[in-house]
Amino acid sequence: MNTTTNDRAELVADHITSVGTTLHHHHHMEDTHVWPLLEKRCPDDIADIVTLMESQHASVAKYGEEVTEAMAAWRTNFGPATRNALVAALDRLVPALLEHLDTEEERVVPLMEKHIAMDEWNKHVAEGIAEIDPQELMVGFGMAMYEGDEDIIAATVENMPPDVRPVIRDVASKAYAERAKALYGTATPPRSWELV
């Protein structure tokens, strides 16, 4: 492989790693903060769901480890065999993750909205994002803005500190556009639902 191809492969690997790190922090926050609060406040409504969520987290973590291992091999040798192994690992992870996120949105988010106060939620989010590189945080939020539901994004922005609200959309959009341009050759790649 030439230097340009190696650079591109590193960029893709770094992006996958960044998304995986964000996912890990998200699940860790749920495991340590969300489930205990819901188990305390609505035990009859949440018991079976927490068991399901923890099981899905374990599956996602297992497939995530497979991606990490495949990524390490690919970073050592950016060849077809290691690339194909990484693609296969991602192909196992993505369906498990999508199933988990769909279930979480359908069954957990309504309980969170009902039983976890916004100030509590903000505190836990702040603790979680403190561990994420600020640039990667902006790329991640920009990606969420690009892919996500506008009502959810608007509510998220409205919940941010007042001094952040006026600039967050612009900063995050630019951060993601720059990453997308490097990854896909365009700042406006097809959205995930457009690829199905």
mmCIF file with all atom_site columns, C-alpha atoms in Angstrom:
data_model
loop_
_atom_site.group_PDB
_atom_site.id
_atom_site.type_symbol
_atom_site.label_atom_id
_atom_site.label_alt_id
_atom_site.label_comp_id
_atom_site.label_asym_id
_atom_site.label_entity_id
_atom_site.label_seq_id
_atom_site.pdbx_PDB_ins_code
_atom_site.Cartn_x
_atom_site.Cartn_y
_atom_site.Cartn_z
_atom_site.occupancy
_atom_site.B_iso_or_equiv
_atom_site.pdbx_formal_charge
_atom_site.auth_seq_id
_atom_site.auth_comp_id
_atom_site.auth_asym_id
_atom_site.auth_atom_id
_atom_site.pdbx_PDB_model_num
ATOM 1   C CA . MET A 1 1   ? 0.000   0.000   0.000  1.00 0.00 ? 1   MET A CA 1
ATOM 2   C CA . ASN A 1 2   ? 1.149   3.501   -0.669 1.00 0.00 ? 2   ASN A CA 1
ATOM 3   C CA . THR A 1 3   ? 1.307   6.282   1.909  1.00 0.00 ? 3   THR A CA 1
ATOM 4   C CA . THR A 1 4   ? -1.990  7.826   0.766  1.00 0.00 ? 4   THR A CA 1
ATOM 5   C CA . THR A 1 5   ? -3.788  4.491   1.119  1.00 0.00 ? 5   THR A CA 1
ATOM 6   C CA . ASN A 1 6   ? -2.228  3.937   4.548  1.00 0.00 ? 6   ASN A CA 1
ATOM 7   C CA . ASP A 1 7   ? -3.258  7.449   5.623  1.00 0.00 ? 7   ASP A CA 1
ATOM 8   C CA . ARG A 1 8   ? -6.826  6.815   4.486  1.00 0.00 ? 8   ARG A CA 1
ATOM 9   C CA . ALA A 1 9   ? -6.947  3.460   6.260  1.00 0.00 ? 9   ALA A CA 1
ATOM 10  C CA . GLU A 1 10  ? -5.680  5.118   9.450  1.00 0.00 ? 10  GLU A CA 1
ATOM 11  C CA . LEU A 1 11  ? -8.380  7.785   9.129  1.00 0.00 ? 11  LEU A CA 1
ATOM 12  C CA . VAL A 1 12  ? -11.092 5.121   8.784  1.00 0.00 ? 12  VAL A CA 1
ATOM 13  C CA . ALA A 1 13  ? -9.649  3.119   11.681 1.00 0.00 ? 13  ALA A CA 1
ATOM 14  C CA . ASP A 1 14  ? -9.468  6.226   13.879 1.00 0.00 ? 14  ASP A CA 1
ATOM 15  C CA . HIS A 1 15  ? -13.080 7.090   13.061 1.00 0.00 ? 15  HIS A CA 1
ATOM 16  C CA . ILE A 1 16  ? -14.334 3.591   13.891 1.00 0.00 ? 16  ILE A CA 1
ATOM 17  C CA . THR A 1 17  ? -12.344 3.713   17.125 1.00 0.00 ? 17  THR A CA 1
ATOM 18  C CA . SER A 1 18  ? -13.829 7.105   18.019 1.00 0.00 ? 18  SER A CA 1
ATOM 19  C CA . VAL A 1 19  ? -17.393 5.896   17.463 1.00 0.00 ? 19  VAL A CA 1
ATOM 20  C CA . GLY A 1 20  ? -16.647 2.766   19.504 1.00 0.00 ? 20  GLY A CA 1
ATOM 21  C CA . THR A 1 21  ? -15.243 4.835   22.369 1.00 0.00 ? 21  THR A CA 1
ATOM 22  C CA . THR A 1 22  ? -18.333 7.047   22.427 1.00 0.00 ? 22  THR A CA 1
ATOM 23  C CA . LEU A 1 23  ? -20.567 3.968   22.435 1.00 0.00 ? 23  LEU A CA 1
ATOM 24  C CA . HIS A 1 24  ? -18.593 2.476   25.323 1.00 0.00 ? 24  HIS A CA 1
ATOM 25  C CA . HIS A 1 25  ? -18.994 5.672   27.384 1.00 0.00 ? 25  HIS A CA 1
ATOM 26  C CA . HIS A 1 26  ? -22.727 5.768   26.602 1.00 0.00 ? 26  HIS A CA 1
ATOM 27  C CA . HIS A 1 27  ? -23.265 2.184   27.763 1.00 0.00 ? 27  HIS A CA 1
ATOM 28  C CA . HIS A 1 28  ? -21.083 2.666   30.838 1.00 0.00 ? 28  HIS A CA 1
ATOM 29  C CA . MET A 1 29  ? -23.184 5.676   31.846 1.00 0.00 ? 29  MET A CA 1
ATOM 30  C CA . GLU A 1 30  ? -26.381 3.664   31.466 1.00 0.00 ? 30  GLU A CA 1
ATOM 31  C CA . ASP A 1 31  ? -24.990 0.725   33.437 1.00 0.00 ? 31  ASP A CA 1
ATOM 32  C CA . THR A 1 32  ? -23.707 2.858   36.303 1.00 0.00 ? 32  THR A CA 1
ATOM 33  C CA . HIS A 1 33  ? -26.360 5.583   36.484 1.00 0.00 ? 33  HIS A CA 1
ATOM 34  C CA . VAL A 1 34  ? -29.528 4.964   34.476 1.00 0.00 ? 34  VAL A CA 1
ATOM 35  C CA . TRP A 1 35  ? -30.364 1.370   35.411 1.00 0.00 ? 35  TRP A CA 1
ATOM 36  C CA . PRO A 1 36  ? -29.855 1.881   39.171 1.00 0.00 ? 36  PRO A CA 1
ATOM 37  C CA . LEU A 1 37  ? -32.079 4.989   39.170 1.00 0.00 ? 37  LEU A CA 1
ATOM 38  C CA . LEU A 1 38  ? -34.835 3.268   37.212 1.00 0.00 ? 38  LEU A CA 1
ATOM 39  C CA . GLU A 1 39  ? -34.613 0.107   39.332 1.00 0.00 ? 39  GLU A CA 1
ATOM 40  C CA . LYS A 1 40  ? -35.097 2.284   42.421 1.00 0.00 ? 40  LYS A CA 1
ATOM 41  C CA . ARG A 1 41  ? -37.899 4.458   41.018 1.00 0.00 ? 41  ARG A CA 1
ATOM 42  C CA . CYS A 1 42  ? -39.968 2.120   38.868 1.00 0.00 ? 42  CYS A CA 1
ATOM 43  C CA . PRO A 1 43  ? -38.904 -1.427  39.766 1.00 0.00 ? 43  PRO A CA 1
ATOM 44  C CA . ASP A 1 44  ? -42.047 -3.090  38.413 1.00 0.00 ? 44  ASP A CA 1
ATOM 45  C CA . ASP A 1 45  ? -41.744 -1.373  35.038 1.00 0.00 ? 45  ASP A CA 1
ATOM 46  C CA . ILE A 1 46  ? -38.011 -1.771  34.519 1.00 0.00 ? 46  ILE A CA 1
ATOM 47  C CA . ALA A 1 47  ? -36.830 -5.126  35.928 1.00 0.00 ? 47  ALA A CA 1
ATOM 48  C CA . ASP A 1 48  ? -37.268 -7.185  32.744 1.00 0.00 ? 48  ASP A CA 1
ATOM 49  C CA . ILE A 1 49  ? -36.067 -4.328  30.559 1.00 0.00 ? 49  ILE A CA 1
ATOM 50  C CA . VAL A 1 50  ? -32.823 -3.883  32.533 1.00 0.00 ? 50  VAL A CA 1
ATOM 51  C CA . THR A 1 51  ? -32.101 -7.590  32.173 1.00 0.00 ? 51  THR A CA 1
ATOM 52  C CA . LEU A 1 52  ? -32.642 -7.271  28.419 1.00 0.00 ? 52  LEU A CA 1
ATOM 53  C CA . MET A 1 53  ? -30.554 -4.083  28.194 1.00 0.00 ? 53  MET A CA 1
ATOM 54  C CA . GLU A 1 54  ? -27.667 -5.647  30.130 1.00 0.00 ? 54  GLU A CA 1
ATOM 55  C CA . SER A 1 55  ? -27.805 -8.720  27.900 1.00 0.00 ? 55  SER A CA 1
ATOM 56  C CA . GLN A 1 56  ? -27.769 -6.539  24.800 1.00 0.00 ? 56  GLN A CA 1
ATOM 57  C CA . HIS A 1 57  ? -24.899 -4.456  26.226 1.00 0.00 ? 57  HIS A CA 1
ATOM 58  C CA . ALA A 1 58  ? -22.951 -7.702  26.750 1.00 0.00 ? 58  ALA A CA 1
ATOM 59  C CA . SER A 1 59  ? -23.569 -8.743  23.126 1.00 0.00 ? 59  SER A CA 1
ATOM 60  C CA . VAL A 1 60  ? -22.617 -5.313  21.793 1.00 0.00 ? 60  VAL A CA 1
ATOM 61  C CA . ALA A 1 61  ? -19.471 -5.324  23.981 1.00 0.00 ? 61  ALA A CA 1
ATOM 62  C CA . LYS A 1 62  ? -18.517 -8.800  22.727 1.00 0.00 ? 62  LYS A CA 1
ATOM 63  C CA . TYR A 1 63  ? -18.916 -7.754  19.091 1.00 0.00 ? 63  TYR A CA 1
ATOM 64  C CA . GLY A 1 64  ? -17.162 -4.483  19.881 1.00 0.00 ? 64  GLY A CA 1
ATOM 65  C CA . GLU A 1 65  ? -14.168 -6.443  21.198 1.00 0.00 ? 65  GLU A CA 1
ATOM 66  C CA . GLU A 1 66  ? -14.139 -8.427  17.959 1.00 0.00 ? 66  GLU A CA 1
ATOM 67  C CA . VAL A 1 67  ? -14.043 -5.131  16.057 1.00 0.00 ? 67  VAL A CA 1
ATOM 68  C CA . THR A 1 68  ? -11.211 -3.873  18.279 1.00 0.00 ? 68  THR A CA 1
ATOM 69  C CA . GLU A 1 69  ? -9.187  -7.047  17.680 1.00 0.00 ? 69  GLU A CA 1
ATOM 70  C CA . ALA A 1 70  ? -9.846  -6.953  13.937 1.00 0.00 ? 70  ALA A CA 1
ATOM 71  C CA . MET A 1 71  ? -8.952  -3.259  13.895 1.00 0.00 ? 71  MET A CA 1
ATOM 72  C CA . ALA A 1 72  ? -5.633  -3.944  15.630 1.00 0.00 ? 72  ALA A CA 1
ATOM 73  C CA . ALA A 1 73  ? -4.790  -6.577  13.016 1.00 0.00 ? 73  ALA A CA 1
ATOM 74  C CA . TRP A 1 74  ? -5.836  -4.239  10.203 1.00 0.00 ? 74  TRP A CA 1
ATOM 75  C CA . ARG A 1 75  ? -3.738  -1.387  11.585 1.00 0.00 ? 75  ARG A CA 1
ATOM 76  C CA . THR A 1 76  ? -0.727  -3.736  11.580 1.00 0.00 ? 76  THR A CA 1
ATOM 77  C CA . ASN A 1 77  ? -1.350  -4.828  7.989  1.00 0.00 ? 77  ASN A CA 1
ATOM 78  C CA . PHE A 1 78  ? -3.781  -2.850  5.828  1.00 0.00 ? 78  PHE A CA 1
ATOM 79  C CA . GLY A 1 79  ? -4.341  -5.790  3.498  1.00 0.00 ? 79  GLY A CA 1
ATOM 80  C CA . PRO A 1 80  ? -7.441  -7.448  2.006  1.00 0.00 ? 80  PRO A CA 1
ATOM 81  C CA . ALA A 1 81  ? -7.555  -10.293 4.553  1.00 0.00 ? 81  ALA A CA 1
ATOM 82  C CA . THR A 1 82  ? -7.426  -8.015  7.604  1.00 0.00 ? 82  THR A CA 1
ATOM 83  C CA . ARG A 1 83  ? -9.851  -5.567  5.957  1.00 0.00 ? 83  ARG A CA 1
ATOM 84  C CA . ASN A 1 84  ? -12.334 -8.380  5.273  1.00 0.00 ? 84  ASN A CA 1
ATOM 85  C CA . ALA A 1 85  ? -12.029 -9.608  8.864  1.00 0.00 ? 85  ALA A CA 1
ATOM 86  C CA . LEU A 1 86  ? -12.778 -6.087  10.112 1.00 0.00 ? 86  LEU A CA 1
ATOM 87  C CA . VAL A 1 87  ? -15.777 -5.778  7.796  1.00 0.00 ? 87  VAL A CA 1
ATOM 88  C CA . ALA A 1 88  ? -17.079 -9.151  9.040  1.00 0.00 ? 88  ALA A CA 1
ATOM 89  C CA . ALA A 1 89  ? -16.689 -8.011  12.658 1.00 0.00 ? 89  ALA A CA 1
ATOM 90  C CA . LEU A 1 90  ? -18.551 -4.770  11.917 1.00 0.00 ? 90  LEU A CA 1
ATOM 91  C CA . ASP A 1 91  ? -21.263 -6.760  10.124 1.00 0.00 ? 91  ASP A CA 1
ATOM 92  C CA . ARG A 1 92  ? -21.817 -8.702  13.365 1.00 0.00 ? 92  ARG A CA 1
ATOM 93  C CA . LEU A 1 93  ? -21.761 -5.601  15.564 1.00 0.00 ? 93  LEU A CA 1
ATOM 94  C CA . VAL A 1 94  ? -24.075 -3.296  13.623 1.00 0.00 ? 94  VAL A CA 1
ATOM 95  C CA . PRO A 1 95  ? -27.275 -5.436  13.687 1.00 0.00 ? 95  PRO A CA 1
ATOM 96  C CA . ALA A 1 96  ? -26.855 -6.136  17.418 1.00 0.00 ? 96  ALA A CA 1
ATOM 97  C CA . LEU A 1 97  ? -26.305 -2.437  18.083 1.00 0.00 ? 97  LEU A CA 1
ATOM 98  C CA . LEU A 1 98  ? -29.282 -1.325  15.981 1.00 0.00 ? 98  LEU A CA 1
ATOM 99  C CA . GLU A 1 99  ? -31.559 -3.836  17.712 1.00 0.00 ? 99  GLU A CA 1
ATOM 100 C CA . HIS A 1 100 ? -30.361 -2.563  21.081 1.00 0.00 ? 100 HIS A CA 1
ATOM 101 C CA . LEU A 1 101 ? -30.828 1.108   20.199 1.00 0.00 ? 101 LEU A CA 1
ATOM 102 C CA . ASP A 1 102 ? -34.319 0.476   18.811 1.00 0.00 ? 102 ASP A CA 1
ATOM 103 C CA . THR A 1 103 ? -35.343 -1.401  21.972 1.00 0.00 ? 103 THR A CA 1
ATOM 104 C CA . GLU A 1 104 ? -33.819 1.278   24.182 1.00 0.00 ? 104 GLU A CA 1
ATOM 105 C CA . GLU A 1 105 ? -35.633 4.068   22.374 1.00 0.00 ? 105 GLU A CA 1
ATOM 106 C CA . GLU A 1 106 ? -38.938 2.228   22.455 1.00 0.00 ? 106 GLU A CA 1
ATOM 107 C CA . ARG A 1 107 ? -38.886 0.839   25.994 1.00 0.00 ? 107 ARG A CA 1
ATOM 108 C CA . VAL A 1 108 ? -36.315 2.713   28.100 1.00 0.00 ? 108 VAL A CA 1
ATOM 109 C CA . VAL A 1 109 ? -36.410 6.331   26.949 1.00 0.00 ? 109 VAL A CA 1
ATOM 110 C CA . PRO A 1 110 ? -40.084 6.801   27.976 1.00 0.00 ? 110 PRO A CA 1
ATOM 111 C CA . LEU A 1 111 ? -39.243 5.542   31.477 1.00 0.00 ? 111 LEU A CA 1
ATOM 112 C CA . MET A 1 112 ? -36.190 7.799   31.654 1.00 0.00 ? 112 MET A CA 1
ATOM 113 C CA . GLU A 1 113 ? -38.302 10.801  30.661 1.00 0.00 ? 113 GLU A CA 1
ATOM 114 C CA . LYS A 1 114 ? -40.805 9.948   33.372 1.00 0.00 ? 114 LYS A CA 1
ATOM 115 C CA . HIS A 1 115 ? -38.471 8.990   36.241 1.00 0.00 ? 115 HIS A CA 1
ATOM 116 C CA . ILE A 1 116 ? -35.139 10.822  35.776 1.00 0.00 ? 116 ILE A CA 1
ATOM 117 C CA . ALA A 1 117 ? -35.086 14.575  36.270 1.00 0.00 ? 117 ALA A CA 1
ATOM 118 C CA . MET A 1 118 ? -33.306 16.698  33.705 1.00 0.00 ? 118 MET A CA 1
ATOM 119 C CA . ASP A 1 119 ? -30.760 18.002  36.215 1.00 0.00 ? 119 ASP A CA 1
ATOM 120 C CA . GLU A 1 120 ? -29.843 14.420  37.166 1.00 0.00 ? 120 GLU A CA 1
ATOM 121 C CA . TRP A 1 121 ? -29.526 13.468  33.517 1.00 0.00 ? 121 TRP A CA 1
ATOM 122 C CA . ASN A 1 122 ? -27.367 16.526  32.796 1.00 0.00 ? 122 ASN A CA 1
ATOM 123 C CA . LYS A 1 123 ? -25.033 15.647  35.663 1.00 0.00 ? 123 LYS A CA 1
ATOM 124 C CA . HIS A 1 124 ? -24.495 12.112  34.363 1.00 0.00 ? 124 HIS A CA 1
ATOM 125 C CA . VAL A 1 125 ? -24.032 13.292  30.779 1.00 0.00 ? 125 VAL A CA 1
ATOM 126 C CA . ALA A 1 126 ? -21.464 15.869  31.914 1.00 0.00 ? 126 ALA A CA 1
ATOM 127 C CA . GLU A 1 127 ? -19.534 13.180  33.787 1.00 0.00 ? 127 GLU A CA 1
ATOM 128 C CA . GLY A 1 128 ? -19.574 10.931  30.718 1.00 0.00 ? 128 GLY A CA 1
ATOM 129 C CA . ILE A 1 129 ? -18.524 13.504  28.164 1.00 0.00 ? 129 ILE A CA 1
ATOM 130 C CA . ALA A 1 130 ? -15.708 14.781  30.367 1.00 0.00 ? 130 ALA A CA 1
ATOM 131 C CA . GLU A 1 131 ? -13.806 11.623  29.392 1.00 0.00 ? 131 GLU A CA 1
ATOM 132 C CA . ILE A 1 132 ? -14.214 12.155  25.620 1.00 0.00 ? 132 ILE A CA 1
ATOM 133 C CA . ASP A 1 133 ? -11.795 14.199  23.530 1.00 0.00 ? 133 ASP A CA 1
ATOM 134 C CA . PRO A 1 134 ? -13.537 17.556  22.821 1.00 0.00 ? 134 PRO A CA 1
ATOM 135 C CA . GLN A 1 135 ? -12.832 17.394  19.077 1.00 0.00 ? 135 GLN A CA 1
ATOM 136 C CA . GLU A 1 136 ? -14.269 13.871  18.853 1.00 0.00 ? 136 GLU A CA 1
ATOM 137 C CA . LEU A 1 137 ? -17.241 15.043  20.915 1.00 0.00 ? 137 LEU A CA 1
ATOM 138 C CA . MET A 1 138 ? -17.940 17.760  18.324 1.00 0.00 ? 138 MET A CA 1
ATOM 139 C CA . VAL A 1 139 ? -17.572 15.281  15.453 1.00 0.00 ? 139 VAL A CA 1
ATOM 140 C CA . GLY A 1 140 ? -19.938 12.897  17.240 1.00 0.00 ? 140 GLY A CA 1
ATOM 141 C CA . PHE A 1 141 ? -22.557 15.555  17.895 1.00 0.00 ? 141 PHE A CA 1
ATOM 142 C CA . GLY A 1 142 ? -22.215 16.799  14.322 1.00 0.00 ? 142 GLY A CA 1
ATOM 143 C CA . MET A 1 143 ? -22.788 13.243  13.095 1.00 0.00 ? 143 MET A CA 1
ATOM 144 C CA . ALA A 1 144 ? -25.832 12.946  15.361 1.00 0.00 ? 144 ALA A CA 1
ATOM 145 C CA . MET A 1 145 ? -27.157 16.228  13.951 1.00 0.00 ? 145 MET A CA 1
ATOM 146 C CA . TYR A 1 146 ? -26.562 15.019  10.398 1.00 0.00 ? 146 TYR A CA 1
ATOM 147 C CA . GLU A 1 147 ? -28.174 11.620  10.947 1.00 0.00 ? 147 GLU A CA 1
ATOM 148 C CA . GLY A 1 148 ? -30.625 12.275  13.764 1.00 0.00 ? 148 GLY A CA 1
ATOM 149 C CA . ASP A 1 149 ? -34.141 13.438  14.357 1.00 0.00 ? 149 ASP A CA 1
ATOM 150 C CA . GLU A 1 150 ? -34.336 17.253  14.408 1.00 0.00 ? 150 GLU A CA 1
ATOM 151 C CA . ASP A 1 151 ? -36.760 17.314  17.362 1.00 0.00 ? 151 ASP A CA 1
ATOM 152 C CA . ILE A 1 152 ? -34.333 15.283  19.484 1.00 0.00 ? 152 ILE A CA 1
ATOM 153 C CA . ILE A 1 153 ? -31.388 17.440  18.406 1.00 0.00 ? 153 ILE A CA 1
ATOM 154 C CA . ALA A 1 154 ? -33.331 20.628  19.210 1.00 0.00 ? 154 ALA A CA 1
ATOM 155 C CA . ALA A 1 155 ? -34.246 19.286  22.658 1.00 0.00 ? 155 ALA A CA 1
ATOM 156 C CA . THR A 1 156 ? -30.624 18.284  23.258 1.00 0.00 ? 156 THR A CA 1
ATOM 157 C CA . VAL A 1 157 ? -29.342 21.730  22.290 1.00 0.00 ? 157 VAL A CA 1
ATOM 158 C CA . GLU A 1 158 ? -32.004 23.421  24.431 1.00 0.00 ? 158 GLU A CA 1
ATOM 159 C CA . ASN A 1 159 ? -30.777 21.372  27.375 1.00 0.00 ? 159 ASN A CA 1
ATOM 160 C CA . MET A 1 160 ? -27.163 22.562  26.960 1.00 0.00 ? 160 MET A CA 1
ATOM 161 C CA . PRO A 1 161 ? -25.645 25.442  28.934 1.00 0.00 ? 161 PRO A CA 1
ATOM 162 C CA . PRO A 1 162 ? -26.858 28.835  27.640 1.00 0.00 ? 162 PRO A CA 1
ATOM 163 C CA . ASP A 1 163 ? -23.406 29.919  26.443 1.00 0.00 ? 163 ASP A CA 1
ATOM 164 C CA . VAL A 1 164 ? -23.057 26.734  24.335 1.00 0.00 ? 164 VAL A CA 1
ATOM 165 C CA . ARG A 1 165 ? -26.452 26.842  22.600 1.00 0.00 ? 165 ARG A CA 1
ATOM 166 C CA . PRO A 1 166 ? -25.731 29.642  20.098 1.00 0.00 ? 166 PRO A CA 1
ATOM 167 C CA . VAL A 1 167 ? -22.554 28.021  18.743 1.00 0.00 ? 167 VAL A CA 1
ATOM 168 C CA . ILE A 1 168 ? -22.852 24.251  19.181 1.00 0.00 ? 168 ILE A CA 1
ATOM 169 C CA . ARG A 1 169 ? -24.701 23.544  15.943 1.00 0.00 ? 169 ARG A CA 1
ATOM 170 C CA . ASP A 1 170 ? -22.216 25.481  13.837 1.00 0.00 ? 170 ASP A CA 1
ATOM 171 C CA . VAL A 1 171 ? -19.118 24.070  15.560 1.00 0.00 ? 171 VAL A CA 1
ATOM 172 C CA . ALA A 1 172 ? -20.373 20.474  15.515 1.00 0.00 ? 172 ALA A CA 1
ATOM 173 C CA . SER A 1 173 ? -21.622 20.697  11.917 1.00 0.00 ? 173 SER A CA 1
ATOM 174 C CA . LYS A 1 174 ? -18.252 21.980  10.737 1.00 0.00 ? 174 LYS A CA 1
ATOM 175 C CA . ALA A 1 175 ? -16.374 19.320  12.707 1.00 0.00 ? 175 ALA A CA 1
ATOM 176 C CA . TYR A 1 176 ? -18.460 16.530  11.206 1.00 0.00 ? 176 TYR A CA 1
ATOM 177 C CA . ALA A 1 177 ? -18.379 18.036  7.701  1.00 0.00 ? 177 ALA A CA 1
ATOM 178 C CA . GLU A 1 178 ? -14.585 18.111  7.848  1.00 0.00 ? 178 GLU A CA 1
ATOM 179 C CA . ARG A 1 179 ? -14.437 14.477  9.007  1.00 0.00 ? 179 ARG A CA 1
ATOM 180 C CA . ALA A 1 180 ? -17.025 13.395  6.432  1.00 0.00 ? 180 ALA A CA 1
ATOM 181 C CA . LYS A 1 181 ? -15.102 15.129  3.637  1.00 0.00 ? 181 LYS A CA 1
ATOM 182 C CA . ALA A 1 182 ? -11.945 13.258  4.651  1.00 0.00 ? 182 ALA A CA 1
ATOM 183 C CA . LEU A 1 183 ? -13.770 9.925   5.012  1.00 0.00 ? 183 LEU A CA 1
ATOM 184 C CA . TYR A 1 184 ? -16.233 10.037  2.113  1.00 0.00 ? 184 TYR A CA 1
ATOM 185 C CA . GLY A 1 185 ? -14.903 12.761  -0.165 1.00 0.00 ? 185 GLY A CA 1
ATOM 186 C CA . THR A 1 186 ? -17.967 14.901  0.550  1.00 0.00 ? 186 THR A CA 1
ATOM 187 C CA . ALA A 1 187 ? -19.292 16.811  3.544  1.00 0.00 ? 187 ALA A CA 1
ATOM 188 C CA . THR A 1 188 ? -22.765 15.406  2.782  1.00 0.00 ? 188 THR A CA 1
ATOM 189 C CA . PRO A 1 189 ? -22.469 11.626  2.402  1.00 0.00 ? 189 PRO A CA 1
ATOM 190 C CA . PRO A 1 190 ? -25.613 9.492   2.140  1.00 0.00 ? 190 PRO A CA 1
ATOM 191 C CA . ARG A 1 191 ? -27.298 9.147   5.497  1.00 0.00 ? 191 ARG A CA 1
ATOM 192 C CA . SER A 1 192 ? -27.444 5.642   6.965  1.00 0.00 ? 192 SER A CA 1
ATOM 193 C CA . TRP A 1 193 ? -31.141 5.168   6.185  1.00 0.00 ? 193 TRP A CA 1
ATOM 194 C CA . GLU A 1 194 ? -30.498 6.128   2.567  1.00 0.00 ? 194 GLU A CA 1
ATOM 195 C CA . LEU A 1 195 ? -28.125 3.171   2.190  1.00 0.00 ? 195 LEU A CA 1
ATOM 196 C CA . VAL A 1 196 ? -30.677 0.526   3.193  1.00 0.00 ? 196 VAL A CA 1
#
